[in-house]
Amino acid sequence: MSDLHTITGNQGLQIEEPLIFEQDTPGKCGVDLPDVPEVKTRLGGLAREGKIGLPGMTEPDTVRHYMRLSQKNYAIDTGFYPLGSCTMKHNPRLNEKMARLGGLADLHPLQPNSTVQGALELIDQCAHWLKELTGMPAVAMSPAAGAHGELCGLMAARAAHEAKGNPRKIVLCPESAHGTNPATAAACGYKVESIPATSDGRVDLDALKAALNEDVAAIMLTNPNTCGLFERDIVEIAEAVHAVGAYFYCDGANFNAIMGRVRPGDLGIDCMHINLHKTFSTPHGGGGPGSGPVVLSAALAPYAPVPYVVDTGDGFKLVEHKADSDQDPFGRIKGFHGQMGMFIRSLSYMMSHGSDGLRQASGDAVLNANYLKAKLQDMLTVSYPEGPCMHEVLFDDRFLKDTGVTTLDFAKMMIDEGVHPMTMYFPLVVHGALLMEPTETENKATLDKFIHMIREMTQKAKDGAAESFKSAPMLTPRRRLDETKAARSPVLKWTEAAE
């Protein structure tokens, strides 16, 4: 809590809230339950001897407890999140309404195909939009999230190589790759080789070409990349990769920056996952679930996993087994058919925007990021100042040199100002990174307030107020924690204090 001490521990109308277990009052209950009749035990000596551990509370106390906890959460419905790369952006309520429609919200994955024709058609329509937007002939809808989509794409590439008699040994990953890229390659049995970046934050084309040989199975590259920059040499990269018989996997986490403007299939990409829970608004940061369909080129389409939907002309069929496929699927990657709720929300988003609306959304995302860059670059240090950025702008901590303030200190003070911090210390290739992604849904007034706050905080740091940064946050229910200890030695279970 802040240094202002009150009798109750409360701070104004922000109530100090103990754990629900600490509020246990024996005998209290929010409902009336009938007495349990005497019955002969059938537990064979395994009857519970101690308390079950659930707190006894009245209904008003229970409601107040969870309401108070909810008021301590910061959410996109509360204010601005400058870390949109984790999809902290507005999720249109229309999408939520559609996902709750009767006949969709209450589906069961084991229903007969004849009873879910509308759902299968919806999956097929969503797949059609994704293929149109990416210029790819096929899409695997079942992967459950971005990293799962990476695994799917790389397994399709491996299956294609195995069909030629050689799975190959190496996957190339740029230095700025998402951490899941090398992890996915290793999980698929490949050796990972890193490709360095140039001084302007993009893949070193000469180093990439030097690393290519007939042992390379694929390259895993993000475009726009993790530094918020478009890989200008992407067509030449694709040509070089294909020349040695390898495949081009593109991490689609940042597709929201080019949606409706660039079709990855036209760039020579063989497979790319698409975060429905990012690009198409569905709630990821709010608890998910995620969804990571993978679009595939003609070379990899035959190896797409089951299940997949087929329009027979006389209804829709779900192909669930390799034996029933006229292709050569590598197998199954998920228990059922994908994240149905995410398909509904995403299709709602795509249809309500239309092609022109989706194009505007990606343009607005890039515009907002470049607006932040233009308004802050005289006080903050832009990691890669040459030319425009894409949907996110990357600053680093050089502007804090000799102030005694670290990137973490700066972020903690943002909390006191009522703004959730941006992504920090990532990408790892930039020291003290501050990666700001405003998203397409924020208006100019919100951005101007944020810019004013950042400029004032920067000036405060340069004026020698390091100690106030070290003390932040001052106004939160809890002050700064030992985050390293919390991560390494978490207390996961409440234990009642001894009397």
mmCIF file of C-alpha atoms in Angstrom, residues 106-469:
data_model
loop_
_atom_site.group_PDB
_atom_site.id
_atom_site.type_symbol
_atom_site.label_atom_id
_atom_site.label_comp_id
_atom_site.label_asym_id
_atom_site.label_seq_id
_atom_site.Cartn_x
_atom_site.Cartn_y
_atom_site.Cartn_z
ATOM 1 C CA ASP A 106 -24.084 -25.201 -26.686
ATOM 2 C CA LEU A 107 -22.508 -27.449 -29.323
ATOM 3 C CA HIS A 108 -20.806 -30.690 -28.359
ATOM 4 C CA PRO A 109 -17.794 -31.947 -30.346
ATOM 5 C CA LEU A 110 -19.143 -35.487 -30.455
ATOM 6 C CA GLN A 111 -22.460 -34.590 -32.074
ATOM 7 C CA PRO A 112 -23.219 -36.342 -35.395
ATOM 8 C CA ASN A 113 -22.266 -34.272 -38.457
ATOM 9 C CA SER A 114 -25.896 -34.147 -39.523
ATOM 10 C CA THR A 115 -26.768 -32.122 -36.401
ATOM 11 C CA VAL A 116 -23.979 -29.546 -36.758
ATOM 12 C CA GLN A 117 -24.134 -28.573 -40.417
ATOM 13 C CA GLY A 118 -24.338 -24.877 -39.536
ATOM 14 C CA ALA A 119 -21.232 -25.096 -37.364
ATOM 15 C CA LEU A 120 -19.283 -26.912 -40.093
ATOM 16 C CA GLU A 121 -20.351 -24.288 -42.616
ATOM 17 C CA LEU A 122 -19.182 -21.564 -40.217
ATOM 18 C CA ILE A 123 -15.753 -23.217 -39.911
ATOM 19 C CA ASP A 124 -15.603 -23.497 -43.700
ATOM 20 C CA GLN A 125 -16.515 -19.818 -44.113
ATOM 21 C CA CYS A 126 -13.921 -18.720 -41.579
ATOM 22 C CA ALA A 127 -11.338 -20.829 -43.420
ATOM 23 C CA HIS A 128 -12.359 -19.189 -46.716
ATOM 24 C CA TRP A 129 -11.743 -15.696 -45.301
ATOM 25 C CA LEU A 130 -8.315 -16.726 -44.005
ATOM 26 C CA LYS A 131 -7.325 -18.199 -47.380
ATOM 27 C CA GLU A 132 -8.502 -15.073 -49.197
ATOM 28 C CA LEU A 133 -6.624 -12.746 -46.837
ATOM 29 C CA THR A 134 -3.377 -14.716 -47.103
ATOM 30 C CA GLY A 135 -3.497 -15.882 -50.718
ATOM 31 C CA MET A 136 -2.991 -19.503 -49.651
ATOM 32 C CA PRO A 137 -4.895 -22.536 -51.015
ATOM 33 C CA ALA A 138 -5.366 -24.435 -47.750
ATOM 34 C CA VAL A 139 -5.725 -23.883 -44.019
ATOM 35 C CA ALA A 140 -5.566 -26.174 -41.006
ATOM 36 C CA MET A 141 -8.123 -24.842 -38.529
ATOM 37 C CA SER A 142 -7.512 -27.085 -35.514
ATOM 38 C CA PRO A 143 -4.327 -25.660 -33.876
ATOM 39 C CA ALA A 144 -5.149 -24.192 -30.484
ATOM 40 C CA ALA A 145 -2.816 -21.173 -30.385
ATOM 41 C CA GLY A 146 0.175 -19.513 -32.034
ATOM 42 C CA ALA A 147 2.867 -21.887 -30.766
ATOM 43 C CA HIS A 148 0.604 -24.836 -31.566
ATOM 44 C CA GLY A 149 0.246 -23.421 -35.071
ATOM 45 C CA GLU A 150 4.027 -23.236 -35.394
ATOM 46 C CA LEU A 151 4.205 -26.911 -34.480
ATOM 47 C CA CYS A 152 1.538 -27.718 -37.064
ATOM 48 C CA GLY A 153 3.309 -25.787 -39.834
ATOM 49 C CA LEU A 154 6.691 -27.320 -39.111
ATOM 50 C CA MET A 155 5.205 -30.814 -38.895
ATOM 51 C CA ALA A 156 3.633 -30.293 -42.323
ATOM 52 C CA ALA A 157 7.046 -29.240 -43.657
ATOM 53 C CA ARG A 158 8.670 -32.271 -42.037
ATOM 54 C CA ALA A 159 6.043 -34.573 -43.576
ATOM 55 C CA ALA A 160 6.738 -33.064 -47.008
ATOM 56 C CA HIS A 161 10.472 -33.690 -46.611
ATOM 57 C CA GLU A 162 9.858 -37.236 -45.358
ATOM 58 C CA ALA A 163 7.709 -37.902 -48.425
ATOM 59 C CA LYS A 164 10.816 -37.084 -50.472
ATOM 60 C CA GLY A 165 12.906 -39.465 -48.359
ATOM 61 C CA ASN A 166 14.825 -36.964 -46.184
ATOM 62 C CA PRO A 167 13.391 -35.024 -43.198
ATOM 63 C CA ARG A 168 16.584 -32.916 -43.117
ATOM 64 C CA LYS A 169 18.282 -31.706 -39.926
ATOM 65 C CA ILE A 170 18.316 -27.920 -39.516
ATOM 66 C CA VAL A 171 15.866 -25.067 -39.006
ATOM 67 C CA LEU A 172 17.073 -21.473 -39.286
ATOM 68 C CA CYS A 173 15.749 -18.835 -36.870
ATOM 69 C CA PRO A 174 16.624 -15.114 -36.910
ATOM 70 C CA GLU A 175 17.956 -13.603 -33.670
ATOM 71 C CA SER A 176 14.758 -11.624 -33.206
ATOM 72 C CA ALA A 177 12.494 -14.698 -33.536
ATOM 73 C CA HIS A 178 9.813 -15.358 -30.954
ATOM 74 C CA GLY A 179 11.151 -17.770 -28.350
ATOM 75 C CA THR A 180 8.589 -20.349 -29.364
ATOM 76 C CA ASN A 181 10.150 -20.630 -32.848
ATOM 77 C CA PRO A 182 13.394 -22.368 -31.811
ATOM 78 C CA ALA A 183 11.491 -24.329 -29.159
ATOM 79 C CA THR A 184 9.080 -25.618 -31.807
ATOM 80 C CA ALA A 185 11.916 -26.588 -34.132
ATOM 81 C CA ALA A 186 13.655 -28.470 -31.311
ATOM 82 C CA ALA A 187 10.383 -30.228 -30.421
ATOM 83 C CA CYS A 188 10.222 -31.426 -34.040
ATOM 84 C CA GLY A 189 13.686 -32.912 -33.756
ATOM 85 C CA TYR A 190 15.606 -30.227 -35.600
ATOM 86 C CA LYS A 191 18.840 -28.496 -34.768
ATOM 87 C CA VAL A 192 18.361 -24.729 -34.589
ATOM 88 C CA GLU A 193 20.816 -22.307 -36.158
ATOM 89 C CA SER A 194 20.519 -18.583 -35.431
ATOM 90 C CA ILE A 195 20.721 -15.951 -38.170
ATOM 91 C CA PRO A 196 22.026 -12.516 -37.095
ATOM 92 C CA ALA A 197 20.338 -9.195 -37.768
ATOM 93 C CA THR A 198 21.722 -6.155 -39.518
ATOM 94 C CA SER A 199 22.121 -2.789 -37.831
ATOM 95 C CA ASP A 200 18.696 -1.764 -39.122
ATOM 96 C CA GLY A 201 16.932 -4.615 -37.279
ATOM 97 C CA ARG A 202 16.285 -6.980 -40.181
ATOM 98 C CA VAL A 203 17.574 -10.413 -41.171
ATOM 99 C CA ASP A 204 21.138 -10.395 -42.488
ATOM 100 C CA LEU A 205 20.510 -11.676 -46.010
ATOM 101 C CA ASP A 206 24.147 -12.588 -46.678
ATOM 102 C CA ALA A 207 24.397 -14.568 -43.422
ATOM 103 C CA LEU A 208 21.144 -16.339 -44.264
ATOM 104 C CA LYS A 209 22.304 -17.335 -47.721
ATOM 105 C CA ALA A 210 25.599 -18.595 -46.302
ATOM 106 C CA ALA A 211 23.693 -20.831 -43.857
ATOM 107 C CA LEU A 212 21.465 -22.401 -46.518
ATOM 108 C CA ASN A 213 22.289 -25.904 -47.699
ATOM 109 C CA GLU A 214 20.522 -29.202 -48.374
ATOM 110 C CA ASP A 215 20.408 -30.039 -44.651
ATOM 111 C CA VAL A 216 18.115 -27.060 -43.973
ATOM 112 C CA ALA A 217 14.475 -28.064 -43.641
ATOM 113 C CA ALA A 218 12.965 -24.616 -43.126
ATOM 114 C CA ILE A 219 13.394 -21.074 -41.968
ATOM 115 C CA MET A 220 11.101 -19.626 -39.298
ATOM 116 C CA LEU A 221 10.779 -15.883 -39.734
ATOM 117 C CA THR A 222 8.345 -13.289 -38.376
ATOM 118 C CA ASN A 223 7.151 -10.535 -40.690
ATOM 119 C CA PRO A 224 6.657 -7.811 -39.623
ATOM 120 C CA ASN A 225 9.382 -8.870 -37.235
ATOM 121 C CA THR A 226 9.613 -8.574 -33.477
ATOM 122 C CA CYS A 227 11.332 -5.206 -33.783
ATOM 123 C CA GLY A 228 8.199 -3.855 -35.458
ATOM 124 C CA LEU A 229 9.822 -3.717 -38.907
ATOM 125 C CA PHE A 230 8.867 -5.162 -42.278
ATOM 126 C CA GLU A 231 11.461 -7.553 -43.709
ATOM 127 C CA ARG A 232 12.204 -5.800 -47.017
ATOM 128 C CA ASP A 233 14.117 -8.774 -48.451
ATOM 129 C CA ILE A 234 11.367 -11.301 -47.829
ATOM 130 C CA VAL A 235 10.839 -12.245 -51.494
ATOM 131 C CA GLU A 236 14.575 -12.781 -52.006
ATOM 132 C CA ILE A 237 14.689 -14.768 -48.750
ATOM 133 C CA ALA A 238 11.877 -17.018 -50.001
ATOM 134 C CA GLU A 239 13.623 -17.574 -53.317
ATOM 135 C CA ALA A 240 16.919 -18.469 -51.612
ATOM 136 C CA VAL A 241 15.183 -20.862 -49.195
ATOM 137 C CA HIS A 242 13.276 -22.596 -52.001
ATOM 138 C CA ALA A 243 16.428 -22.873 -54.106
ATOM 139 C CA VAL A 244 17.869 -25.395 -51.624
ATOM 140 C CA GLY A 245 14.571 -27.267 -51.336
ATOM 141 C CA ALA A 246 13.647 -25.869 -47.913
ATOM 142 C CA TYR A 247 10.316 -24.406 -46.791
ATOM 143 C CA PHE A 248 9.478 -20.927 -45.531
ATOM 144 C CA TYR A 249 7.540 -20.794 -42.257
ATOM 145 C CA CYS A 250 6.301 -17.307 -41.351
ATOM 146 C CA ASP A 251 5.237 -16.538 -37.796
ATOM 147 C CA GLY A 252 1.922 -14.740 -38.246
ATOM 148 C CA ALA A 253 1.763 -13.126 -34.800
ATOM 149 C CA ASN A 254 2.004 -9.689 -36.421
ATOM 150 C CA PHE A 255 -0.378 -10.273 -39.315
ATOM 151 C CA ASN A 256 -2.599 -7.481 -37.975
ATOM 152 C CA ALA A 257 -0.048 -5.008 -39.373
ATOM 153 C CA ILE A 258 -0.440 -6.163 -42.995
ATOM 154 C CA MET A 259 -3.937 -7.681 -43.074
ATOM 155 C CA GLY A 260 -5.794 -6.672 -46.223
ATOM 156 C CA ARG A 261 -2.657 -5.057 -47.679
ATOM 157 C CA VAL A 262 -0.161 -7.882 -48.251
ATOM 158 C CA ARG A 263 -0.945 -11.530 -48.997
ATOM 159 C CA PRO A 264 1.780 -13.752 -47.504
ATOM 160 C CA GLY A 265 1.232 -16.325 -50.227
ATOM 161 C CA ASP A 266 2.378 -13.753 -52.797
ATOM 162 C CA LEU A 267 5.667 -13.381 -50.917
ATOM 163 C CA GLY A 268 6.664 -17.030 -51.310
ATOM 164 C CA ILE A 269 5.645 -18.200 -47.835
ATOM 165 C CA ASP A 270 4.782 -21.894 -47.439
ATOM 166 C CA CYS A 271 3.023 -21.881 -44.086
ATOM 167 C CA MET A 272 1.978 -19.301 -41.516
ATOM 168 C CA HIS A 273 -0.067 -19.475 -38.358
ATOM 169 C CA ILE A 274 -2.626 -16.767 -37.722
ATOM 170 C CA ASN A 275 -3.503 -15.751 -34.178
ATOM 171 C CA LEU A 276 -7.275 -15.443 -34.365
ATOM 172 C CA HIS A 277 -7.048 -14.327 -30.738
ATOM 173 C CA LYS A 278 -4.930 -11.378 -31.830
ATOM 174 C CA THR A 279 -5.569 -10.244 -35.370
ATOM 175 C CA PHE A 280 -9.304 -10.809 -35.275
ATOM 176 C CA SER A 281 -10.008 -9.408 -31.829
ATOM 177 C CA THR A 282 -10.938 -12.493 -29.862
ATOM 178 C CA PRO A 283 -9.923 -12.182 -26.195
ATOM 179 C CA HIS A 284 -6.472 -13.618 -25.564
ATOM 180 C CA GLY A 285 -5.158 -11.535 -22.700
ATOM 181 C CA GLY A 286 -8.509 -11.939 -20.982
ATOM 182 C CA GLY A 287 -7.888 -15.636 -20.487
ATOM 183 C CA GLY A 288 -8.292 -17.028 -23.967
ATOM 184 C CA PRO A 289 -8.563 -19.574 -25.298
ATOM 185 C CA GLY A 290 -6.283 -18.924 -28.215
ATOM 186 C CA SER A 291 -6.643 -20.185 -31.761
ATOM 187 C CA GLY A 292 -3.880 -20.563 -34.332
ATOM 188 C CA PRO A 293 -5.046 -21.783 -37.762
ATOM 189 C CA VAL A 294 -2.209 -22.440 -40.219
ATOM 190 C CA VAL A 295 -2.438 -21.459 -43.875
ATOM 191 C CA LEU A 296 -0.477 -23.691 -46.237
ATOM 192 C CA SER A 297 0.970 -23.353 -49.734
ATOM 193 C CA ALA A 298 0.215 -25.811 -52.516
ATOM 194 C CA ALA A 299 3.447 -27.633 -51.650
ATOM 195 C CA LEU A 300 2.360 -28.306 -48.056
ATOM 196 C CA ALA A 301 -1.441 -28.434 -48.402
ATOM 197 C CA PRO A 302 -1.540 -32.256 -48.945
ATOM 198 C CA TYR A 303 0.015 -32.762 -45.484
ATOM 199 C CA ALA A 304 -2.484 -30.641 -43.521
ATOM 200 C CA PRO A 305 -3.633 -32.452 -40.373
ATOM 201 C CA VAL A 306 -7.053 -33.931 -39.771
ATOM 202 C CA PRO A 307 -9.740 -33.021 -38.995
ATOM 203 C CA TYR A 308 -10.828 -30.710 -41.783
ATOM 204 C CA VAL A 309 -14.158 -29.685 -43.298
ATOM 205 C CA VAL A 310 -15.151 -30.609 -46.851
ATOM 206 C CA ASP A 311 -18.071 -29.060 -48.739
ATOM 207 C CA THR A 312 -19.515 -32.028 -50.634
ATOM 208 C CA GLY A 313 -22.114 -29.938 -52.445
ATOM 209 C CA ASP A 314 -24.728 -31.875 -50.539
ATOM 210 C CA GLY A 315 -23.745 -30.742 -47.065
ATOM 211 C CA PHE A 316 -20.534 -30.508 -45.070
ATOM 212 C CA LYS A 317 -18.400 -33.439 -43.995
ATOM 213 C CA LEU A 318 -15.724 -33.550 -41.328
ATOM 214 C CA VAL A 319 -12.778 -35.688 -42.376
ATOM 215 C CA GLU A 320 -11.417 -37.019 -39.092
ATOM 216 C CA HIS A 321 -9.133 -39.917 -40.033
ATOM 217 C CA LYS A 322 -6.150 -40.250 -42.352
ATOM 218 C CA ALA A 323 -7.768 -43.285 -43.957
ATOM 219 C CA ASP A 324 -10.740 -41.165 -45.023
ATOM 220 C CA SER A 325 -8.589 -38.473 -46.651
ATOM 221 C CA ASP A 326 -7.661 -38.239 -50.311
ATOM 222 C CA GLN A 327 -4.554 -36.296 -49.241
ATOM 223 C CA ASP A 328 -1.601 -37.335 -47.053
ATOM 224 C CA PRO A 329 -2.230 -35.641 -43.654
ATOM 225 C CA PHE A 330 0.587 -35.931 -41.132
ATOM 226 C CA GLY A 331 -1.941 -36.922 -38.468
ATOM 227 C CA ARG A 332 -3.987 -35.162 -35.825
ATOM 228 C CA ILE A 333 -2.694 -32.269 -33.727
ATOM 229 C CA LYS A 334 -5.701 -31.633 -31.488
ATOM 230 C CA GLY A 335 -8.342 -33.723 -29.764
ATOM 231 C CA PHE A 336 -11.299 -32.163 -31.542
ATOM 232 C CA HIS A 337 -11.904 -29.577 -34.263
ATOM 233 C CA GLY A 338 -10.336 -26.357 -32.998
ATOM 234 C CA GLN A 339 -11.601 -23.485 -30.859
ATOM 235 C CA MET A 340 -15.206 -23.075 -32.010
ATOM 236 C CA GLY A 341 -15.843 -19.945 -29.965
ATOM 237 C CA MET A 342 -12.824 -18.288 -31.570
ATOM 238 C CA PHE A 343 -14.030 -19.193 -35.064
ATOM 239 C CA ILE A 344 -17.380 -17.561 -34.336
ATOM 240 C CA ARG A 345 -15.853 -14.382 -32.944
ATOM 241 C CA SER A 346 -13.318 -14.115 -35.759
ATOM 242 C CA LEU A 347 -15.853 -14.652 -38.529
ATOM 243 C CA SER A 348 -18.110 -12.069 -36.883
ATOM 244 C CA TYR A 349 -15.173 -9.626 -36.849
ATOM 245 C CA MET A 350 -14.282 -10.290 -40.485
ATOM 246 C CA MET A 351 -17.821 -10.090 -41.807
ATOM 247 C CA SER A 352 -18.717 -6.959 -39.845
ATOM 248 C CA HIS A 353 -15.582 -5.177 -41.079
ATOM 249 C CA GLY A 354 -15.528 -6.432 -44.639
ATOM 250 C CA SER A 355 -12.373 -6.340 -46.733
ATOM 251 C CA ASP A 356 -12.199 -2.540 -46.637
ATOM 252 C CA GLY A 357 -12.641 -2.447 -42.859
ATOM 253 C CA LEU A 358 -9.905 -5.018 -42.278
ATOM 254 C CA ARG A 359 -7.580 -3.013 -44.516
ATOM 255 C CA GLN A 360 -8.355 0.115 -42.510
ATOM 256 C CA ALA A 361 -7.758 -1.703 -39.206
ATOM 257 C CA SER A 362 -4.227 -2.708 -40.195
ATOM 258 C CA GLY A 363 -3.561 0.783 -41.538
ATOM 259 C CA ASP A 364 -4.749 2.373 -38.305
ATOM 260 C CA ALA A 365 -2.524 0.050 -36.255
ATOM 261 C CA VAL A 366 0.524 1.156 -38.243
ATOM 262 C CA LEU A 367 -0.558 4.809 -38.176
ATOM 263 C CA ASN A 368 -0.935 4.805 -34.385
ATOM 264 C CA ALA A 369 2.489 3.261 -33.822
ATOM 265 C CA ASN A 370 4.160 5.758 -36.133
ATOM 266 C CA TYR A 371 2.332 8.593 -34.371
ATOM 267 C CA LEU A 372 3.889 7.499 -31.070
ATOM 268 C CA LYS A 373 7.277 7.292 -32.753
ATOM 269 C CA ALA A 374 6.994 10.792 -34.246
ATOM 270 C CA LYS A 375 5.866 12.352 -30.970
ATOM 271 C CA LEU A 376 8.395 10.635 -28.686
ATOM 272 C CA GLN A 377 11.561 10.203 -30.737
ATOM 273 C CA ASP A 378 13.030 13.547 -29.636
ATOM 274 C CA MET A 379 13.022 12.456 -25.962
ATOM 275 C CA LEU A 380 13.173 8.647 -26.101
ATOM 276 C CA THR A 381 15.693 6.639 -28.114
ATOM 277 C CA VAL A 382 14.246 4.736 -31.070
ATOM 278 C CA SER A 383 16.117 1.468 -31.550
ATOM 279 C CA TYR A 384 15.806 1.566 -35.346
ATOM 280 C CA PRO A 385 15.071 5.170 -36.327
ATOM 281 C CA GLU A 386 15.422 4.845 -40.100
ATOM 282 C CA GLY A 387 12.082 4.821 -41.908
ATOM 283 C CA PRO A 388 8.630 4.044 -40.555
ATOM 284 C CA CYS A 389 7.827 1.214 -38.169
ATOM 285 C CA MET A 390 4.883 -1.124 -38.566
ATOM 286 C CA HIS A 391 2.236 -1.740 -35.878
ATOM 287 C CA GLU A 392 4.641 -1.322 -32.948
ATOM 288 C CA VAL A 393 7.510 1.034 -32.205
ATOM 289 C CA LEU A 394 10.621 -0.135 -30.378
ATOM 290 C CA PHE A 395 12.428 2.183 -27.979
ATOM 291 C CA ASP A 396 15.352 1.257 -25.746
ATOM 292 C CA ASP A 397 16.821 2.515 -22.465
ATOM 293 C CA ARG A 398 19.610 4.733 -23.837
ATOM 294 C CA PHE A 399 17.495 7.796 -23.037
ATOM 295 C CA LEU A 400 17.720 6.810 -19.354
ATOM 296 C CA LYS A 401 21.527 6.680 -19.306
ATOM 297 C CA ASP A 402 23.063 8.306 -16.211
ATOM 298 C CA THR A 403 19.613 8.936 -14.679
ATOM 299 C CA GLY A 404 19.734 5.976 -12.291
ATOM 300 C CA VAL A 405 16.348 4.880 -13.680
ATOM 301 C CA THR A 406 15.962 1.458 -15.306
ATOM 302 C CA THR A 407 13.400 0.231 -17.813
ATOM 303 C CA LEU A 408 11.664 -1.614 -14.964
ATOM 304 C CA ASP A 409 11.585 1.542 -12.795
ATOM 305 C CA PHE A 410 10.058 3.485 -15.675
ATOM 306 C CA ALA A 411 7.393 0.830 -16.190
ATOM 307 C CA LYS A 412 6.504 0.709 -12.495
ATOM 308 C CA MET A 413 5.859 4.447 -12.410
ATOM 309 C CA MET A 414 3.507 4.083 -15.385
ATOM 310 C CA ILE A 415 1.287 1.988 -13.117
ATOM 311 C CA ASP A 416 0.951 4.907 -10.685
ATOM 312 C CA GLU A 417 -0.119 7.033 -13.648
ATOM 313 C CA GLY A 418 -2.946 4.600 -14.410
ATOM 314 C CA VAL A 419 -1.470 3.011 -17.539
ATOM 315 C CA HIS A 420 -0.423 -0.617 -17.890
ATOM 316 C CA PRO A 421 3.262 -0.760 -18.938
ATOM 317 C CA MET A 422 4.305 -1.618 -22.477
ATOM 318 C CA THR A 423 6.191 -4.819 -23.298
ATOM 319 C CA MET A 424 9.593 -4.579 -21.607
ATOM 320 C CA TYR A 425 12.983 -6.198 -22.205
ATOM 321 C CA PHE A 426 11.697 -7.804 -25.410
ATOM 322 C CA PRO A 427 12.905 -8.427 -28.053
ATOM 323 C CA LEU A 428 16.063 -9.657 -26.379
ATOM 324 C CA VAL A 429 18.277 -8.320 -29.168
ATOM 325 C CA VAL A 430 17.682 -4.779 -27.861
ATOM 326 C CA HIS A 431 18.988 -3.815 -24.420
ATOM 327 C CA GLY A 432 16.345 -2.348 -22.129
ATOM 328 C CA ALA A 433 13.615 -2.614 -24.757
ATOM 329 C CA LEU A 434 10.335 -0.706 -24.431
ATOM 330 C CA LEU A 435 8.065 -2.090 -27.153
ATOM 331 C CA MET A 436 4.925 0.010 -27.598
ATOM 332 C CA GLU A 437 1.962 -1.205 -29.621
ATOM 333 C CA PRO A 438 -1.070 1.082 -29.374
ATOM 334 C CA THR A 439 -3.350 -1.076 -31.620
ATOM 335 C CA GLU A 440 -5.852 0.189 -34.163
ATOM 336 C CA THR A 441 -8.664 0.757 -31.671
ATOM 337 C CA GLU A 442 -7.157 3.684 -29.736
ATOM 338 C CA ASN A 443 -8.091 7.239 -30.713
ATOM 339 C CA LYS A 444 -5.824 10.277 -30.974
ATOM 340 C CA ALA A 445 -6.986 11.755 -27.656
ATOM 341 C CA THR A 446 -5.917 8.611 -25.779
ATOM 342 C CA LEU A 447 -2.564 8.544 -27.558
ATOM 343 C CA ASP A 448 -1.967 12.245 -26.819
ATOM 344 C CA LYS A 449 -2.562 11.679 -23.088
ATOM 345 C CA PHE A 450 -0.157 8.749 -23.161
ATOM 346 C CA ILE A 451 2.471 10.759 -25.044
ATOM 347 C CA HIS A 452 2.186 13.632 -22.548
ATOM 348 C CA MET A 453 2.606 11.205 -19.653
ATOM 349 C CA ILE A 454 5.693 9.539 -21.177
ATOM 350 C CA ARG A 455 7.322 12.870 -21.958
ATOM 351 C CA GLU A 456 6.725 14.190 -18.428
ATOM 352 C CA MET A 457 8.057 10.979 -16.881
ATOM 353 C CA THR A 458 11.143 11.134 -19.092
ATOM 354 C CA GLN A 459 11.815 14.706 -18.061
ATOM 355 C CA LYS A 460 11.355 13.761 -14.416
ATOM 356 C CA ALA A 461 13.941 10.989 -14.783
ATOM 357 C CA LYS A 462 16.411 13.365 -16.438
ATOM 358 C CA ASP A 463 15.827 15.932 -13.687
ATOM 359 C CA GLY A 464 17.243 13.534 -11.090
ATOM 360 C CA ALA A 465 14.090 12.038 -9.537
ATOM 361 C CA ALA A 466 15.459 8.481 -9.617
ATOM 362 C CA GLU A 467 14.382 7.762 -6.049
ATOM 363 C CA SER A 468 10.704 8.318 -6.827
ATOM 364 C CA PHE A 469 10.995 5.861 -9.723
#
